[in-house]
Amino acid sequence: MRKIQMVDLQSQYRKIKSEVDKEVVEVMDSATFVNGPAVKAFTTELQDYLNVKHVIPCANGTDALQIALMALDLKEGDEVITADFTFAATVEVIHLLKLKSVLVDVDYNNFTINTEKLKSAITPNTKAIIPVHLFGQCANMEEILKIAKEHHLYVIEDNAQAIGANYTFSDGTQQKSGTMGTIGTTSFFPSKNLGCYGDGGAIFTNDETLAHKMRGIVNHGMYRRYYHDEVGVNSRLDSIQAVVLRIKLKLLDAYTKARNEAADYYDKAFANHDQILIPSRSPYSTHVFHQYTLRILNGKRNGLQEFLASRDIPAMIYYPVALRKQKAYFQESKAADFENTDRLLEQVISLPMHTELDEEQLNYITQSVLEFMNTTP
Ligand SMILES: *Cc1c(COP(=O)(O)O)cnc(C)c1O
């Protein structure tokens, strides 16, 4: 059996190696390392794939979030609401820009921001909401967009984990994750669903004015060479990453399918176990399974992780600590306001999930999980 990994980028690379190697060498031959033709071609292809007017490539997913916030003309102390249960980058950029983060509980089943609690967190100082499409499934965007409209708030979708997911509104219209809010952001970190071979990110919007502004911000606030109209950053996608992304974008739907097949296998093995909750599938969003995350109800989650490790099966706790309890982002809170996040911190465990899992590996993983759960009272 091949060694089981959380993410198997080597096996995936081997299947596209000849194409990737040829394209990477061509970038070096042409010496168009930054903002070359490959970056432009990828940008257009991603716009078409997402059906969004503007894609602005940048250096990573954290920059993408920061640049999105910078484009919105917020002022110090303005409040930005996001989920307490997400990767720290989402809240980090809010603090970097001297805005105030307001953290909100998530849904127990969907792992995404709870819209009732979101509503009660809105104050006259609230300016934006950052829903995170955590683990590969969209937040409840219809409700979030409704709330945002009512209160005149911007919506930035953190789509680092859900690229390719489809959202269906109640009138039947469909949109890709990351293209529904004011701005969407993503990351091309190697382990993401559309990952490059280094760092990369992108920003999406249908708003012409914001797109123009962000194209300047990523490039030192320059709209005309050496004329700096605002304070920007230096955040670029390089051409080597772009050629990798062009090849992998063509495969993204097939990759999503492979992830869903692995998820279906896991679901089937665990669905009837009374101490295991499988990830729920929301009625309005497809799932791209960035992570396959179980909830373990018997209080033995850590024991399960150790047992799996002893069998050479990696499993991860995403995330072990609530953002509101992190030293850097600490805020006073009432436990009752965060009951779902706090339960999830104790229960979640993510199993290996990638495009290259085979049946032998899936069988070994599921049997090992069940063996532990059935022999540990
Ligand atoms: C990975 C990730 C980011 C940050 O992306 P980087 O490219 O690593 O900067 C932001 N938000 C979420 C939810 C992520 O998973």
Coordinates of C-alpha atoms and ligand atoms in Angstrom, one line a residue:
M1 CA 0.0 0.0 0.0
R2 CA 1.3 3.5 -0.8
K3 CA 2.0 5.6 2.3
I4 CA -1.1 7.5 3.4
Q5 CA -0.7 11.2 3.6
M6 CA -3.1 14.0 4.5
V7 CA -2.5 15.4 1.0
D8 CA -0.5 13.5 -1.6
L9 CA 1.0 16.1 -3.9
Q10 CA 3.7 13.8 -5.2
S11 CA 1.3 11.2 -6.7
Q12 CA -0.8 14.0 -8.2
Y13 CA 2.3 15.6 -9.7
R14 CA 3.5 12.4 -11.3
K15 CA 0.4 12.2 -13.4
I16 CA 0.9 15.7 -14.9
K17 CA 4.7 15.8 -14.7
S18 CA 5.5 15.8 -18.4
E19 CA 3.2 18.7 -19.1
V20 CA 4.2 20.7 -16.0
D21 CA 8.0 20.2 -16.6
K22 CA 7.7 21.3 -20.2
E23 CA 5.7 24.5 -19.3
V24 CA 8.0 25.4 -16.4
V25 CA 11.1 25.1 -18.5
E26 CA 9.4 27.3 -21.2
V27 CA 8.9 30.0 -18.6
M28 CA 12.6 29.9 -17.8
D29 CA 13.5 29.9 -21.5
S30 CA 11.3 33.0 -22.1
A31 CA 12.4 34.7 -18.9
T32 CA 8.9 36.1 -18.3
F33 CA 8.9 35.3 -14.6
V34 CA 6.5 37.9 -13.3
N35 CA 3.2 39.1 -15.0
G36 CA 4.1 37.2 -18.1
P37 CA 1.7 35.8 -20.7
A38 CA 1.0 32.7 -18.5
V39 CA -0.3 34.9 -15.7
K40 CA -2.6 36.7 -18.1
A41 CA -3.9 33.5 -19.7
F42 CA -4.6 31.9 -16.3
T43 CA -6.4 35.0 -15.1
T44 CA -8.7 34.9 -18.2
E45 CA -9.3 31.2 -17.8
L46 CA -10.2 31.5 -14.2
Q47 CA -12.6 34.3 -15.0
D48 CA -14.3 32.0 -17.5
Y49 CA -14.4 29.1 -15.1
L50 CA -15.9 31.1 -12.3
N51 CA -18.1 33.3 -14.5
V52 CA -16.8 36.4 -12.8
K53 CA -15.8 39.7 -14.5
H54 CA -12.5 40.3 -12.8
V55 CA -9.8 38.0 -11.4
I56 CA -6.8 39.8 -9.8
P57 CA -3.9 37.4 -9.1
C58 CA -1.8 38.0 -6.1
A59 CA 0.9 36.4 -3.9
N60 CA -1.2 34.3 -1.5
G61 CA -4.6 34.0 0.1
T62 CA -3.8 36.1 3.1
D63 CA -2.8 39.0 0.9
A64 CA -5.9 38.5 -1.1
L65 CA -8.0 39.1 2.0
Q66 CA -5.9 42.1 3.0
I67 CA -6.1 43.7 -0.4
A68 CA -9.9 43.2 -0.5
L69 CA -10.2 45.0 2.8
M70 CA -7.8 47.7 1.7
A71 CA -10.0 48.4 -1.3
L72 CA -13.1 49.1 0.7
D73 CA -12.0 52.4 2.3
L74 CA -12.7 51.3 5.8
K75 CA -11.4 53.4 8.7
E76 CA -9.6 52.5 11.9
G77 CA -12.0 50.8 14.4
D78 CA -14.7 49.8 11.8
E79 CA -16.1 46.4 12.7
V80 CA -15.7 43.3 10.5
I81 CA -17.6 40.2 11.4
T82 CA -16.2 36.8 10.7
A83 CA -16.4 33.2 12.1
D84 CA -14.7 32.2 15.3
F85 CA -13.9 28.8 13.7
T86 CA -11.6 29.3 10.8
F87 CA -7.9 29.6 9.8
A88 CA -6.3 32.6 11.5
A89 CA -5.5 34.4 8.3
T90 CA -9.1 35.6 8.0
V91 CA -8.9 37.5 11.3
E92 CA -5.2 38.4 11.1
V93 CA -5.7 40.8 8.2
I94 CA -8.6 42.6 10.0
H95 CA -6.2 43.3 12.9
L96 CA -3.3 44.2 10.6
L97 CA -5.4 47.0 9.1
K98 CA -6.4 48.2 12.6
L99 CA -10.0 47.3 12.0
K100 CA -12.0 45.6 14.8
S101 CA -12.8 41.9 14.4
V102 CA -16.1 40.7 15.7
L103 CA -16.1 36.9 16.0
V104 CA -19.3 34.9 15.7
D105 CA -20.2 31.3 16.3
V106 CA -20.7 28.8 13.4
D107 CA -23.3 26.2 12.6
Y108 CA -22.8 22.9 14.2
N109 CA -23.6 21.0 11.0
N110 CA -22.2 23.3 8.3
F111 CA -19.1 24.6 10.1
T112 CA -19.8 28.1 8.6
I113 CA -21.0 31.3 10.2
N114 CA -24.3 31.1 12.0
T115 CA -26.6 33.7 10.5
E116 CA -28.8 34.3 13.5
K117 CA -25.8 35.1 15.6
L118 CA -24.3 37.2 12.8
K119 CA -27.4 39.4 12.8
S120 CA -27.2 40.0 16.5
A121 CA -23.5 41.0 16.2
I122 CA -24.2 43.9 13.9
T123 CA -23.7 47.4 15.3
P124 CA -23.7 50.9 13.8
N125 CA -19.9 50.4 13.3
T126 CA -20.2 47.2 11.3
K127 CA -18.9 47.6 7.8
A128 CA -18.2 44.2 6.4
I129 CA -18.8 40.5 6.8
I130 CA -16.3 37.8 5.9
P131 CA -18.0 34.5 5.5
V132 CA -15.6 31.5 5.2
H133 CA -16.6 28.6 3.0
L134 CA -15.0 26.2 5.4
F135 CA -13.8 22.7 4.5
G136 CA -15.2 23.0 1.0
Q137 CA -18.8 24.0 1.4
C138 CA -20.4 27.4 1.0
A139 CA -21.8 29.4 3.9
N140 CA -25.5 30.3 3.8
M141 CA -24.8 33.1 1.2
E142 CA -28.5 33.8 0.4
E143 CA -29.2 34.8 4.0
I144 CA -25.8 36.5 4.4
L145 CA -26.4 38.7 1.3
K146 CA -29.9 39.5 2.5
I147 CA -28.5 40.7 5.9
A148 CA -25.7 42.6 4.2
K149 CA -28.1 44.4 1.9
E150 CA -30.4 45.4 4.7
H151 CA -27.5 46.8 6.8
H152 CA -25.4 48.2 3.9
L153 CA -22.4 45.9 4.6
Y154 CA -19.7 44.6 2.3
V155 CA -19.3 40.9 1.9
I156 CA -15.9 39.3 1.3
E157 CA -16.1 35.6 0.7
D158 CA -13.0 33.8 2.0
N159 CA -13.0 31.1 -0.6
A160 CA -9.6 29.6 0.1
Q161 CA -11.1 26.2 0.8
A162 CA -14.0 25.9 -1.6
I163 CA -12.9 26.9 -5.1
G164 CA -15.2 25.2 -7.6
A165 CA -18.2 24.8 -5.3
N166 CA -21.6 25.7 -6.7
Y167 CA -24.2 27.7 -4.8
T168 CA -27.9 27.4 -5.7
F169 CA -30.2 30.3 -4.7
S170 CA -33.8 29.7 -3.9
D171 CA -34.9 31.0 -7.3
G172 CA -32.7 28.3 -8.9
T173 CA -29.9 30.5 -10.1
Q174 CA -26.4 29.1 -9.5
Q175 CA -23.1 30.9 -8.8
K176 CA -19.6 29.7 -8.1
S177 CA -18.3 30.2 -4.6
G178 CA -16.3 33.4 -4.3
T179 CA -18.4 35.3 -6.9
M180 CA -21.5 36.2 -4.9
G181 CA -20.2 38.8 -2.5
T182 CA -18.7 42.2 -3.0
I183 CA -15.3 40.5 -3.3
G184 CA -14.1 36.9 -3.1
T185 CA -10.6 35.7 -2.3
T186 CA -8.8 32.4 -2.7
S187 CA -5.4 30.8 -2.0
F188 CA -3.4 28.6 -4.3
F189 CA -1.2 27.2 -1.5
P190 CA -0.1 23.7 -2.6
S191 CA -2.5 21.8 -0.4
K192 CA -5.6 23.8 -1.4
N193 CA -8.0 22.3 -4.0
L194 CA -6.4 24.3 -6.7
G195 CA -2.9 24.5 -5.5
C196 CA 0.3 25.7 -7.2
Y197 CA 3.9 24.7 -6.4
G198 CA 4.6 27.6 -4.1
D199 CA 2.5 30.5 -2.9
G200 CA -0.3 32.1 -4.9
G201 CA -3.7 33.7 -4.5
A202 CA -6.4 35.6 -6.3
I203 CA -9.2 38.1 -5.7
F204 CA -12.5 38.0 -7.6
T205 CA -15.1 40.7 -8.2
N206 CA -17.8 41.8 -10.6
D207 CA -17.4 45.5 -9.6
E208 CA -15.4 47.4 -12.2
T209 CA -14.3 50.2 -9.8
L210 CA -13.1 47.8 -7.1
A211 CA -11.3 45.7 -9.6
H212 CA -9.4 48.8 -10.9
K213 CA -8.6 49.8 -7.4
M214 CA -7.3 46.4 -6.4
R215 CA -5.2 46.1 -9.6
G216 CA -3.4 49.2 -8.3
I217 CA -3.1 48.1 -4.7
V218 CA -1.4 44.8 -5.6
N219 CA 1.2 46.9 -7.5
H220 CA 2.3 49.6 -5.0
G221 CA -0.7 51.7 -5.7
M222 CA 0.5 52.4 -9.2
Y223 CA -2.0 53.0 -11.9
R224 CA 0.6 54.7 -14.1
R225 CA 4.2 53.6 -13.9
Y226 CA 6.0 55.4 -11.0
Y227 CA 2.9 57.4 -10.1
H228 CA 1.6 56.2 -6.7
D229 CA -2.0 57.2 -6.1
E230 CA -2.4 55.2 -2.9
V231 CA -0.6 53.1 -0.4
G232 CA -0.4 49.6 -1.9
V233 CA 1.5 46.4 -1.4
N234 CA 3.7 44.2 -3.6
S235 CA 1.7 41.0 -4.2
R236 CA 2.2 39.1 -7.4
L237 CA 1.6 35.7 -8.8
D238 CA 4.7 34.5 -10.7
S239 CA 4.6 32.8 -14.1
I240 CA 5.9 29.4 -12.9
Q241 CA 2.9 29.2 -10.6
A242 CA 0.6 30.4 -13.3
V243 CA 1.6 27.6 -15.7
V244 CA 1.0 25.0 -13.0
L245 CA -2.4 26.6 -12.2
R246 CA -3.4 26.6 -15.9
I247 CA -2.8 22.8 -16.1
K248 CA -4.5 22.1 -12.8
L249 CA -7.5 24.4 -13.5
K250 CA -8.4 22.2 -16.4
L251 CA -8.4 19.2 -14.0
L252 CA -10.2 21.0 -11.1
D253 CA -13.6 19.5 -11.8
A254 CA -12.0 16.0 -12.1
Y255 CA -10.1 16.6 -8.8
T256 CA -13.4 17.7 -7.1
K257 CA -15.0 14.5 -8.3
A258 CA -12.1 12.4 -7.0
R259 CA -12.5 14.1 -3.6
N260 CA -16.2 13.5 -3.6
E261 CA -15.7 9.8 -4.4
A262 CA -13.3 9.5 -1.4
A263 CA -15.9 11.4 0.8
D264 CA -18.7 9.0 -0.4
Y265 CA -16.5 6.0 0.6
Y266 CA -16.0 7.5 4.1
D267 CA -19.6 8.4 4.4
K268 CA -20.8 4.9 3.7
A269 CA -18.4 3.4 6.2
F270 CA -19.4 5.8 9.0
A271 CA -23.0 6.8 8.3
N272 CA -24.6 4.3 10.7
H273 CA -22.2 4.6 13.6
D274 CA -23.9 6.2 16.5
Q275 CA -20.7 7.9 17.9
I276 CA -19.6 9.4 14.5
L277 CA -21.2 12.2 12.7
I278 CA -20.2 12.5 9.0
P279 CA -20.0 15.9 7.3
S280 CA -23.4 17.2 6.5
R281 CA -24.2 18.2 2.9
S282 CA -26.0 21.5 2.7
P283 CA -29.0 21.8 0.4
Y284 CA -27.7 24.9 -1.3
S285 CA -24.1 24.2 -1.9
T286 CA -22.1 21.4 -3.6
H287 CA -19.1 20.2 -1.5
V288 CA -15.6 20.2 -2.8
F289 CA -14.2 18.5 0.3
H290 CA -11.1 20.5 1.0
Q291 CA -11.3 18.6 4.2
Y292 CA -13.3 15.5 5.2
T293 CA -14.2 16.3 8.8
L294 CA -15.9 13.9 11.2
R295 CA -17.4 14.8 14.6
I296 CA -16.5 12.2 17.3
L297 CA -19.2 12.1 19.9
N298 CA -17.8 9.7 22.6
G299 CA -15.2 12.2 23.8
K300 CA -12.3 10.0 22.4
R301 CA -11.3 12.2 19.5
N302 CA -7.7 12.6 20.7
G303 CA -7.4 8.9 21.4
L304 CA -8.6 8.2 17.8
Q305 CA -6.0 10.6 16.4
E306 CA -3.3 8.8 18.4
F307 CA -4.5 5.4 17.4
L308 CA -4.5 6.3 13.7
A309 CA -1.0 7.7 14.0
S310 CA 0.1 4.4 15.4
R311 CA -1.2 2.9 12.2
D312 CA 0.6 5.4 10.0
I313 CA -2.6 7.2 9.2
P314 CA -2.3 11.0 9.6
A315 CA -5.4 12.8 10.8
M316 CA -5.6 16.5 11.8
I317 CA -7.5 18.7 14.2
Y318 CA -8.7 21.7 12.1
Y319 CA -8.9 23.8 14.3
P320 CA -7.9 23.1 17.9
V321 CA -8.3 26.6 19.4
A322 CA -11.1 29.2 18.8
L323 CA -9.8 32.4 17.4
R324 CA -11.4 34.4 20.2
K325 CA -9.1 32.5 22.6
Q326 CA -5.9 33.0 20.7
K327 CA -3.4 35.2 22.4
A328 CA -3.2 37.6 19.4
Y329 CA -7.0 38.0 19.0
F330 CA -8.3 37.4 22.4
Q331 CA -11.7 38.8 23.2
E332 CA -13.9 38.4 26.2
S333 CA -16.9 36.2 25.4
K334 CA -19.8 34.3 27.0
A335 CA -19.5 30.5 26.4
A336 CA -23.2 30.4 25.6
D337 CA -22.6 32.6 22.5
F338 CA -20.1 30.1 21.1
E339 CA -21.6 26.7 22.0
N340 CA -21.2 25.3 18.5
T341 CA -17.6 26.3 18.0
D342 CA -16.7 25.1 21.4
R343 CA -18.3 21.7 20.8
L344 CA -16.6 21.4 17.4
L345 CA -13.1 22.1 18.9
E346 CA -13.5 19.0 21.0
Q347 CA -15.1 16.8 18.4
V348 CA -13.6 17.4 14.9
I349 CA -11.0 15.3 13.2
S350 CA -10.1 15.5 9.5
L351 CA -9.1 12.4 7.7
P352 CA -6.7 12.2 4.8
M353 CA -8.4 13.9 1.8
H354 CA -6.9 14.4 -1.6
T355 CA -7.3 13.4 -5.2
E356 CA -5.1 10.3 -5.1
L357 CA -6.7 8.1 -2.4
D358 CA -7.2 4.6 -3.6
E359 CA -9.6 1.9 -2.4
E360 CA -6.9 0.0 -0.5
Q361 CA -6.0 3.1 1.5
L362 CA -9.7 4.1 2.1
N363 CA -10.5 0.6 3.3
Y364 CA -7.5 0.7 5.7
I365 CA -8.4 4.1 7.0
T366 CA -12.1 3.3 7.5
Q367 CA -11.4 -0.1 9.1
S368 CA -8.9 1.5 11.5
V369 CA -11.3 4.2 12.5
L370 CA -14.1 1.7 13.1
E371 CA -11.8 -0.7 15.0
F372 CA -10.9 2.1 17.5
M373 CA -14.5 3.4 17.8
N374 CA -15.9 -0.1 18.4
T375 CA -13.3 -1.2 20.9
T376 CA -13.1 2.0 22.9
P377 CA -16.1 2.5 25.2
Ligands
LIG1 C1 -5.3 28.8 3.4 C2 -6.3 29.8 3.9 C3 -6.0 31.2 3.9 C4 -4.7 31.8 3.6 O1 -4.1 31.4 2.4 P1 -2.5 31.5 2.2 O2 -2.3 31.4 0.7 O3 -1.9 30.4 3.0 O4 -2.1 32.9 2.7 C5 -7.0 32.0 4.3 N1 -8.2 31.6 4.7 C6 -8.5 30.3 4.8 C7 -9.8 29.8 5.3 C8 -7.5 29.3 4.4 O5 -7.8 28.0 4.5

